[in-house]
Short mmCIF file of C-alpha atoms in Angstrom, two decimals:
data_model
loop_
_atom_site.label_atom_id
_atom_site.label_comp_id
_atom_site.label_asym_id
_atom_site.label_seq_id
_atom_site.Cartn_x
_atom_site.Cartn_y
_atom_site.Cartn_z
CA MET A 421 -4.50 25.31 0.45
CA ASP A 422 -5.23 28.31 -1.78
CA ILE A 423 -2.22 28.91 -4.03
CA PRO A 424 -1.57 32.34 -5.59
CA VAL A 425 -2.21 32.18 -9.33
CA VAL A 426 0.87 34.10 -10.44
CA PHE A 427 2.65 31.40 -12.39
CA LEU A 428 2.65 30.66 -16.09
CA TYR A 429 1.49 27.05 -16.02
CA ASN A 430 -1.33 25.77 -18.16
CA SER A 431 -2.65 22.42 -19.29
CA VAL A 432 -0.25 22.41 -22.26
CA MET A 433 2.60 21.70 -19.82
CA LYS A 434 2.26 18.07 -18.82
CA ILE A 435 3.50 15.77 -16.07
CA GLY A 436 4.02 12.07 -16.67
CA TYR A 437 4.52 9.50 -13.97
CA ALA A 438 5.28 5.87 -13.22
CA THR A 439 4.63 4.08 -9.94
CA LEU A 440 6.36 0.91 -8.86
CA GLY A 441 5.72 -1.13 -5.75
CA CYS A 442 3.21 -0.90 -2.93
CA LYS A 443 -0.16 0.76 -2.43
CA VAL A 444 1.50 3.47 -0.35
CA ASN A 445 3.53 4.46 -3.41
CA GLN A 446 0.33 4.48 -5.47
CA GLN A 447 -1.35 6.77 -2.93
CA GLU A 448 1.63 9.11 -2.87
CA THR A 449 1.80 9.35 -6.66
CA ALA A 450 -1.93 10.11 -6.90
CA ALA A 451 -1.49 12.80 -4.26
CA ILE A 452 1.43 14.36 -6.15
CA ILE A 453 -0.42 14.35 -9.47
CA GLU A 454 -3.45 15.91 -7.80
CA ARG A 455 -1.25 18.76 -6.58
CA PHE A 456 0.17 19.32 -10.06
CA SER A 457 -3.36 19.37 -11.48
CA GLU A 458 -4.29 22.05 -8.95
CA LEU A 459 -1.37 24.11 -10.24
CA GLY A 460 -2.69 23.92 -13.80
CA PHE A 461 -0.50 21.14 -15.22
CA GLY A 462 -1.94 18.58 -17.58
CA VAL A 463 -1.37 14.87 -16.95
CA ALA A 464 0.27 12.91 -19.74
CA ALA A 465 -1.47 9.75 -20.86
CA ASP A 466 0.45 6.48 -20.75
CA GLY A 467 3.09 6.58 -23.48
CA GLU A 468 2.55 10.30 -24.16
CA ALA A 469 5.52 12.67 -24.06
CA ALA A 470 5.57 14.99 -21.04
CA ASP A 471 7.53 18.02 -19.89
CA GLY A 472 8.34 16.41 -16.56
CA TYR A 473 8.33 12.81 -15.33
CA ILE A 474 8.07 11.55 -11.78
CA ILE A 475 9.26 7.99 -11.14
CA ASN A 476 8.01 6.78 -7.74
CA SER A 477 10.39 3.89 -7.26
CA CYS A 478 10.58 0.59 -5.41
CA SER A 479 13.56 -1.32 -4.07
CA VAL A 480 11.99 -4.25 -2.27
CA THR A 481 13.70 -6.71 -4.66
CA SER A 482 16.53 -6.59 -7.20
CA MET A 483 13.86 -6.90 -9.91
CA ALA A 484 12.19 -3.73 -8.54
CA ASP A 485 15.54 -1.93 -8.79
CA SER A 486 15.87 -3.02 -12.42
CA LYS A 487 12.33 -1.93 -13.29
CA THR A 488 12.96 1.47 -11.70
CA ARG A 489 16.01 2.04 -13.89
CA GLN A 490 14.07 0.91 -16.96
CA ARG A 491 11.26 3.41 -16.28
CA ILE A 492 13.76 6.23 -15.79
CA ARG A 493 15.39 5.53 -19.16
CA GLN A 494 12.01 5.09 -20.83
CA ALA A 495 10.90 8.53 -19.63
CA LYS A 496 13.97 10.20 -21.08
CA ARG A 497 13.48 8.39 -24.39
CA GLN A 498 9.92 9.70 -24.63
CA ASN A 499 11.17 13.27 -24.31
CA PRO A 500 14.95 13.85 -24.13
CA ASP A 501 14.31 17.45 -22.97
CA ALA A 502 12.01 16.46 -20.10
CA VAL A 503 12.87 16.92 -16.43
CA VAL A 504 13.03 13.47 -14.79
CA ALA A 505 12.60 13.21 -11.02
CA VAL A 506 13.07 10.04 -8.96
CA ILE A 507 11.53 9.56 -5.52
CA GLY A 508 10.75 6.52 -3.39
CA CYS A 509 12.60 3.54 -1.97
CA TYR A 510 15.16 3.14 -4.77
CA VAL A 511 16.51 6.55 -3.81
CA GLY A 512 16.62 5.58 -0.14
CA VAL A 513 18.79 2.56 -0.94
CA HIS A 514 20.72 3.70 -4.03
CA GLU A 515 20.75 7.51 -3.82
CA ALA A 516 24.25 7.91 -5.25
CA GLU A 517 23.44 5.50 -8.08
CA ALA A 518 20.27 7.45 -8.92
CA GLU A 519 22.15 10.75 -8.91
CA ALA A 520 24.77 9.29 -11.24
CA MET A 521 22.25 8.26 -13.91
CA PRO A 522 22.52 10.75 -16.82
CA GLU A 523 18.74 10.57 -17.38
CA VAL A 524 17.96 11.85 -13.86
CA ASP A 525 17.59 15.54 -13.06
CA ILE A 526 16.05 15.49 -9.56
CA VAL A 527 16.59 12.97 -6.75
CA ILE A 528 14.50 13.16 -3.56
CA ASN A 529 14.57 10.66 -0.70
CA SER A 530 11.49 9.46 1.19
CA GLU A 531 11.90 11.79 4.16
CA ASN A 532 11.86 14.84 1.86
CA LYS A 533 9.31 13.72 -0.73
CA ASP A 534 7.07 16.74 -0.02
CA GLU A 535 9.69 18.75 -1.94
CA ILE A 536 8.80 17.07 -5.24
CA VAL A 537 6.09 19.54 -6.25
CA TRP A 538 8.07 22.72 -5.84
CA ARG A 539 11.35 21.17 -7.05
CA MET A 540 9.71 20.03 -10.29
CA ALA A 541 7.82 23.31 -10.65
CA GLU A 542 11.06 25.20 -10.16
CA ALA A 543 12.83 23.11 -12.80
CA LEU A 544 10.00 23.72 -15.30
CA SER A 545 9.55 27.39 -14.42
CA PRO A 546 9.46 29.76 -17.40
CA VAL A 547 10.19 32.77 -15.16
CA GLY A 548 12.03 31.38 -12.14
CA LEU A 549 10.44 30.80 -8.78
CA THR A 550 12.82 33.25 -7.14
CA GLU A 551 10.84 36.01 -8.88
CA THR A 552 7.55 34.83 -7.38
CA GLY A 553 8.29 34.64 -3.68
CA SER A 554 4.78 34.10 -2.31
CA PHE A 555 4.18 31.32 -4.83
CA THR A 556 7.47 29.66 -3.91
CA ASP A 557 6.52 29.73 -0.24
CA ALA A 558 3.13 28.19 -1.02
CA LEU A 559 4.67 25.41 -3.09
CA GLN A 560 7.23 24.58 -0.42
CA ALA A 561 4.43 24.28 2.16
CA LEU A 562 2.53 21.61 0.20
CA ASP A 563 2.11 18.34 2.12
CA ILE A 564 1.47 15.45 -0.25
CA SER A 565 0.61 13.06 2.58
CA SER A 566 -2.58 15.01 3.27
CA VAL A 567 -3.91 14.63 -0.26
CA VAL A 568 -6.34 11.80 -0.92
CA SER A 569 -6.04 9.24 -3.67
CA ALA A 570 -9.35 7.82 -4.85
CA PRO A 571 -8.68 5.67 -7.92
CA GLU A 572 -12.29 4.44 -8.13
CA GLY A 573 -13.65 7.99 -8.20
CA ARG A 574 -15.56 9.42 -5.26
CA THR A 575 -16.33 6.08 -3.66
CA ARG A 576 -13.17 5.03 -1.79
CA ALA A 577 -10.52 7.36 -0.38
CA TYR A 578 -6.99 6.31 0.58
CA ILE A 579 -5.26 8.07 3.46
CA LYS A 580 -1.66 7.46 4.49
CA VAL A 581 -1.35 7.93 8.25
CA GLU A 582 2.33 7.09 8.74
CA ASP A 583 5.59 6.50 6.94
CA GLY A 584 8.71 4.55 7.86
CA CYS A 585 9.44 1.40 9.85
CA ASP A 586 11.73 0.46 12.73
CA ARG A 587 11.31 -3.34 12.77
CA PHE A 588 14.42 -4.19 10.69
CA CYS A 589 13.38 -7.69 9.65
CA SER A 590 16.50 -9.45 8.41
CA TYR A 591 15.42 -9.63 4.74
CA CYS A 592 13.90 -6.16 4.42
CA ILE A 593 15.47 -2.99 3.04
CA ILE A 594 12.42 -0.77 3.69
CA PRO A 595 13.56 0.67 7.07
CA ILE A 596 16.70 1.88 5.30
CA ALA A 597 14.77 3.13 2.27
CA ARG A 598 11.90 4.79 4.15
CA GLY A 599 13.58 5.86 7.37
CA GLN A 600 12.20 6.17 10.88
CA VAL A 601 8.49 6.09 11.78
CA ARG A 602 6.77 9.41 11.09
CA SER A 603 3.08 9.66 12.02
CA ARG A 604 0.63 12.35 10.96
CA PRO A 605 -1.13 14.26 13.75
CA LYS A 606 -4.41 12.61 14.71
CA ALA A 607 -6.38 15.86 14.57
CA GLU A 608 -5.23 16.40 10.97
CA ILE A 609 -6.34 12.90 9.96
CA ILE A 610 -9.72 13.22 11.70
CA GLY A 611 -10.36 16.55 10.00
CA GLU A 612 -9.49 15.08 6.64
CA VAL A 613 -11.84 12.12 7.12
CA GLU A 614 -14.67 14.45 8.19
CA ASN A 615 -14.15 16.43 4.99
CA LEU A 616 -14.14 13.28 2.86
CA VAL A 617 -17.33 12.00 4.42
CA ARG A 618 -19.01 15.35 3.77
CA LYS A 619 -17.94 15.04 0.12
CA GLY A 620 -19.67 11.66 -0.09
CA TYR A 621 -16.88 9.09 0.12
CA LYS A 622 -18.26 5.81 1.43
CA GLU A 623 -15.06 3.96 2.29
CA ILE A 624 -11.94 5.28 3.99
CA VAL A 625 -8.88 3.08 3.46
CA ILE A 626 -6.12 3.60 6.03
CA THR A 627 -2.61 2.91 4.73
CA GLY A 628 0.99 3.23 5.85
CA ILE A 629 4.37 1.58 5.46
CA ASN A 630 3.81 -0.16 8.80
CA THR A 631 0.40 1.09 9.85
CA ALA A 632 0.45 -0.64 13.23
CA LEU A 633 3.38 1.59 14.26
CA TYR A 634 1.22 4.70 14.01
CA GLY A 635 1.90 6.94 17.00
CA ARG A 636 5.05 5.18 18.20
CA ASP A 637 7.06 8.29 17.34
CA PHE A 638 4.68 10.18 19.67
CA GLY A 639 5.56 7.71 22.42
CA ALA A 640 2.07 6.15 22.34
CA GLU A 641 1.31 2.42 22.37
CA ASP A 642 -1.60 0.99 20.36
CA GLU A 643 -2.34 4.46 19.00
CA ILE A 644 -3.58 2.96 15.74
CA LEU A 645 -6.46 1.46 17.71
CA ALA A 646 -7.36 4.86 19.18
CA LEU A 647 -7.14 6.47 15.73
CA ILE A 648 -9.50 3.95 14.10
CA SER A 649 -11.91 4.24 17.05
CA ASP A 650 -12.01 8.03 16.70
CA ILE A 651 -12.57 7.81 12.96
CA SER A 652 -15.43 5.36 13.54
CA GLU A 653 -17.17 7.91 15.78
CA ILE A 654 -17.40 10.47 12.97
CA ASP A 655 -21.01 10.97 11.88
CA GLY A 656 -21.91 9.71 8.43
CA ASP A 657 -22.73 6.69 6.31
CA PHE A 658 -19.28 5.28 5.62
CA ARG A 659 -17.02 2.40 6.55
CA ILE A 660 -13.31 2.00 7.32
CA ARG A 661 -10.95 -0.47 5.72
CA LEU A 662 -7.59 -0.99 7.39
CA GLY A 663 -5.03 -1.77 4.72
CA SER A 664 -2.62 -3.85 6.79
CA LEU A 665 -1.25 -4.60 10.22
CA GLU A 666 1.97 -6.32 11.23
CA PRO A 667 1.94 -9.31 13.62
CA THR A 668 5.38 -8.06 14.69
CA VAL A 669 3.50 -5.18 16.34
CA ILE A 670 -0.01 -6.40 17.21
CA ASN A 671 -1.17 -9.50 19.04
CA ALA A 672 -4.42 -11.39 19.63
CA GLU A 673 -5.52 -9.05 22.43
CA LEU A 674 -5.19 -5.95 20.27
CA ALA A 675 -7.02 -7.77 17.46
CA ARG A 676 -9.85 -8.58 19.91
CA ARG A 677 -10.25 -4.86 20.66
CA LEU A 678 -9.91 -3.90 17.00
CA VAL A 679 -12.80 -6.04 15.72
CA LYS A 680 -15.19 -4.32 18.13
CA ILE A 681 -14.89 -1.00 16.28
CA PRO A 682 -18.31 -0.56 14.59
CA LYS A 683 -17.41 0.82 11.17
CA LEU A 684 -14.30 -1.29 10.56
CA CYS A 685 -14.53 -3.76 7.68
CA PRO A 686 -13.89 -7.46 8.45
CA HIS A 687 -10.89 -7.51 6.12
CA LEU A 688 -7.21 -7.24 7.03
CA HIS A 689 -3.82 -7.78 5.46
CA LEU A 690 -1.68 -9.57 8.04
CA SER A 691 1.81 -10.32 6.76
CA LEU A 692 3.00 -13.87 7.62
CA GLN A 693 6.24 -14.16 5.56
CA SER A 694 6.82 -17.82 6.56
CA GLY A 695 4.94 -20.68 8.18
CA SER A 696 8.11 -22.07 9.76
CA ASP A 697 8.99 -21.04 13.32
CA ARG A 698 12.67 -21.56 12.55
CA VAL A 699 12.56 -19.32 9.48
CA LEU A 700 10.47 -16.69 11.27
CA LYS A 701 13.21 -16.46 13.91
CA GLU A 702 15.90 -16.08 11.23
CA MET A 703 13.77 -13.38 9.60
CA GLY A 704 13.62 -11.42 12.85
CA ARG A 705 9.83 -11.72 13.03
CA LYS A 706 8.66 -11.40 16.64
CA TYR A 707 5.94 -14.05 16.66
CA SER A 708 5.47 -17.78 16.21
CA ARG A 709 3.11 -19.55 13.82
CA GLN A 710 0.81 -20.31 16.77
CA GLU A 711 0.73 -16.66 17.86
CA TYR A 712 -0.18 -15.75 14.28
CA LEU A 713 -2.96 -18.35 14.25
CA ASP A 714 -4.21 -16.95 17.59
CA ILE A 715 -4.74 -13.58 15.85
CA VAL A 716 -6.52 -15.34 12.97
CA SER A 717 -8.76 -17.15 15.47
CA VAL A 718 -9.78 -13.87 17.14
CA LEU A 719 -10.62 -12.28 13.79
CA ARG A 720 -12.70 -15.27 12.68
CA GLU A 721 -14.55 -15.36 16.03
CA SER A 722 -15.94 -11.94 15.14
CA ASP A 723 -16.93 -13.05 11.61
CA LEU A 724 -16.47 -16.55 10.18
CA ASN A 725 -15.80 -14.94 6.81
CA PHE A 726 -13.36 -12.32 8.05
CA ALA A 727 -10.99 -11.91 5.08
CA ILE A 728 -7.28 -12.18 5.81
CA SER A 729 -4.69 -11.68 3.08
CA THR A 730 -0.96 -12.08 3.56
CA ASP A 731 2.57 -12.07 2.14
CA ILE A 732 4.81 -15.15 2.10
CA ILE A 733 8.45 -15.31 1.06
CA VAL A 734 9.77 -18.54 -0.44
CA GLY A 735 13.43 -19.46 -0.68
CA PHE A 736 14.65 -17.53 2.36
CA PRO A 737 18.28 -18.55 3.09
CA GLY A 738 18.32 -22.00 4.64
CA GLU A 739 14.64 -22.72 3.93
CA THR A 740 14.23 -26.51 3.74
CA ASP A 741 11.48 -28.52 2.10
CA GLU A 742 10.02 -29.02 5.58
CA ASP A 743 10.03 -25.25 6.21
CA PHE A 744 8.29 -24.71 2.88
CA GLN A 745 5.64 -27.32 3.73
CA ASP A 746 5.02 -25.39 6.98
CA SER A 747 4.13 -22.35 4.85
CA ILE A 748 1.73 -24.40 2.72
CA ASP A 749 0.17 -25.76 5.91
CA MET A 750 -0.34 -22.23 7.25
CA VAL A 751 -2.16 -21.24 4.07
CA ARG A 752 -4.53 -24.15 4.66
CA GLN A 753 -5.03 -23.43 8.37
CA ALA A 754 -5.50 -19.66 8.03
CA LYS A 755 -7.75 -19.97 4.95
CA PHE A 756 -6.32 -16.81 3.43
CA SER A 757 -8.47 -14.80 1.05
CA LYS A 758 -5.34 -13.87 -0.93
CA VAL A 759 -1.63 -14.66 -0.72
CA HIS A 760 1.09 -12.53 -2.30
CA VAL A 761 3.99 -14.91 -2.93
CA PHE A 762 7.50 -13.47 -3.23
CA LYS A 763 10.74 -15.21 -4.07
CA TYR A 764 13.46 -14.15 -1.64
CA SER A 765 15.65 -11.43 -3.11
CA MET A 766 19.02 -10.69 -1.52
CA ARG A 767 19.25 -7.03 -0.49
CA PRO A 768 22.78 -5.83 0.33
CA GLY A 769 22.82 -4.13 3.71
CA THR A 770 20.37 -6.54 5.32
CA LYS A 771 21.27 -9.31 7.79
CA ALA A 772 19.80 -12.01 5.56
CA ALA A 773 22.24 -11.14 2.78
CA GLU A 774 25.04 -12.41 5.04
CA LEU A 775 23.38 -15.77 5.78
CA THR A 776 24.67 -19.02 4.34
CA GLY A 777 22.43 -21.51 2.59
CA GLN A 778 21.15 -19.28 -0.21
CA VAL A 779 18.43 -21.22 -2.04
CA PRO A 780 18.98 -21.85 -5.78
CA GLU A 781 16.80 -19.79 -8.10
CA GLU A 782 15.20 -22.85 -9.72
CA VAL A 783 14.10 -24.09 -6.27
CA LYS A 784 12.63 -20.70 -5.40
CA LYS A 785 10.76 -20.64 -8.69
CA LYS A 786 9.30 -24.11 -8.15
CA ARG A 787 8.21 -23.28 -4.60
CA SER A 788 6.67 -20.01 -5.75
CA LEU A 789 4.56 -21.76 -8.39
CA THR A 790 3.50 -24.50 -5.97
CA LEU A 791 2.51 -22.10 -3.20
CA THR A 792 0.72 -19.73 -5.59
CA ALA A 793 -1.40 -22.57 -6.99
CA ARG A 794 -2.35 -23.81 -3.52
CA ALA A 795 -3.09 -20.28 -2.32
CA GLU A 796 -5.43 -19.68 -5.26
CA GLU A 797 -7.33 -22.87 -4.42
CA ILE A 798 -7.74 -21.74 -0.82
CA ALA A 799 -8.81 -18.24 -1.90
CA ASN A 800 -11.52 -19.72 -4.14
CA GLU A 801 -12.69 -21.86 -1.24
CA PHE A 802 -12.83 -18.76 0.97
CA ASN A 803 -14.92 -16.84 -1.56
CA LEU A 804 -17.35 -19.74 -1.89
CA LEU A 805 -17.95 -19.67 1.88
CA SER A 806 -19.74 -16.33 1.36
CA VAL A 807 -22.17 -17.69 -1.25
CA GLY A 808 -25.68 -17.39 0.14
CA GLN A 809 -24.62 -14.77 2.69
CA ALA A 810 -25.79 -11.15 2.68
CA ARG A 811 -22.76 -8.85 2.73
CA GLN A 812 -22.66 -5.07 2.77
CA THR A 813 -21.39 -4.14 -0.68
CA LEU A 814 -20.15 -0.79 -1.94
CA ILE A 815 -21.16 -0.20 -5.57
CA LEU A 816 -18.07 1.12 -7.37
CA GLY A 817 -19.60 1.70 -10.80
CA VAL A 818 -20.45 -0.10 -14.03
CA GLY A 819 -17.94 -1.95 -16.21
CA ASN A 820 -17.72 -2.00 -20.00
CA ASP A 821 -19.95 -5.07 -20.02
CA GLY A 822 -22.77 -3.07 -18.42
CA ARG A 823 -22.60 -4.98 -15.13
CA ALA A 824 -22.14 -3.22 -11.80
CA ARG A 825 -18.93 -3.71 -9.84
CA GLY A 826 -18.91 -3.87 -6.08
CA ILE A 827 -16.69 -4.75 -3.14
CA THR A 828 -18.07 -6.45 -0.04
CA ASP A 829 -17.18 -5.45 3.49
CA ASN A 830 -14.86 -8.46 3.64
CA GLY A 831 -13.10 -7.50 0.43
CA ILE A 832 -14.68 -9.81 -2.15
CA GLU A 833 -14.99 -8.19 -5.58
CA LEU A 834 -18.36 -8.82 -7.21
CA VAL A 835 -19.75 -8.45 -10.72
CA LEU A 836 -23.51 -7.95 -10.37
CA LEU A 837 -26.60 -8.40 -12.48
CA GLY A 838 -29.30 -5.77 -12.10
CA GLU A 839 -29.22 -2.02 -11.67
CA TYR A 840 -27.36 -0.43 -8.79
CA LYS A 841 -26.51 3.18 -8.02
CA GLU A 842 -22.82 4.01 -7.88
CA ASN A 843 -21.37 4.99 -4.50
CA THR A 844 -24.15 3.42 -2.46
CA PHE A 845 -24.24 0.47 -0.10
CA ALA A 846 -26.34 -2.56 -0.91
CA ASP A 847 -26.85 -5.73 1.10
CA ILE A 848 -26.08 -8.33 -1.55
CA ILE A 849 -26.86 -12.01 -1.12
CA ILE A 850 -23.84 -13.41 -2.89
CA GLU A 851 -24.37 -15.92 -5.68
CA LYS A 852 -21.64 -18.00 -7.27
CA GLU A 853 -21.96 -16.19 -10.58
CA ASP A 854 -21.27 -12.85 -8.83
CA LEU A 855 -17.72 -13.90 -7.92
#
């Protein structure tokens, strides 16, 4: 969007930011900062005082809540006169608490996060936005979801296609924090991808709070499959990486159709949460361990080295040693490329918070360490399976050690000897020393 240059911003006025939580939050923050840069703001370096701070918060655990409050107070300490704005999941869960913090000037919930640019600009305005009507209108029309975050430079682009979740798993606060499913129009997404491909991006990463729910608010089933298929048909030398899908939404049949899409990378984040059927039922997850393994089987039929990462919670209320061993067994059977291990955190307002049999913290800690160690062993074994194979690798750039960095189609990060051109594909025969 072309914005009228009638405002008194320049690079001396700086915006600082802090992002907590998931990749969707990271994408949103990058989009917001890009918009401020377009308006002429400078971006404060880490630890540098700024005129305005944006805290993109997380509330997935009590620790995330605590870190959010710490970052808010830290921002105000860096510049007591700064405008501090809080957005994200902490606001969705603790809006009144955020508004009551003396360090906070602006509070915006997830459903209204597009307001952050003009609300902050208004607060920092040297002349008052009411005096610059056309500029105010332009600011209020900014859509941060349509801005691309590309942290590796012009190699990989991240696009958020939906927000919100309606699954209401018993342990999860996100449906309350993020609200109902809200999908972007397909035509808008396709147009954005076409533009990115023309600009030279080689990998399009599709993200969302619950990406598999894309289109459900339109009344469409399996619309995420149609979206990825349409993106794959766009002309150009690029590939698609799907950030995550939920087994509460997809099944083996949808996975079988998904892997046939030509430009889709053989790499998927498929949240498990527990390997125990009993615990999965208590969690409100709508699948069994066998149904999960059926999806894994379909993915591996298409590529023996199809990378699958996951999340697992340890210490869910009532989790027994046997339940925990079921989770360890699932890590072995699924041969995950990466496991994010979380200790259960009670979130008031969720069904799990009312369950009896809360697991002691020392037990959760021990199980977390045990599962993490086993998961790392399995991940190393997975990576070694690709040694000797040729994998399509996107060259991301050169590190400080002079060696090229790349990421394979199945998500393995490589450190390469030899000369490679940034933002190109290379078929790399993987050697052990590349891992």
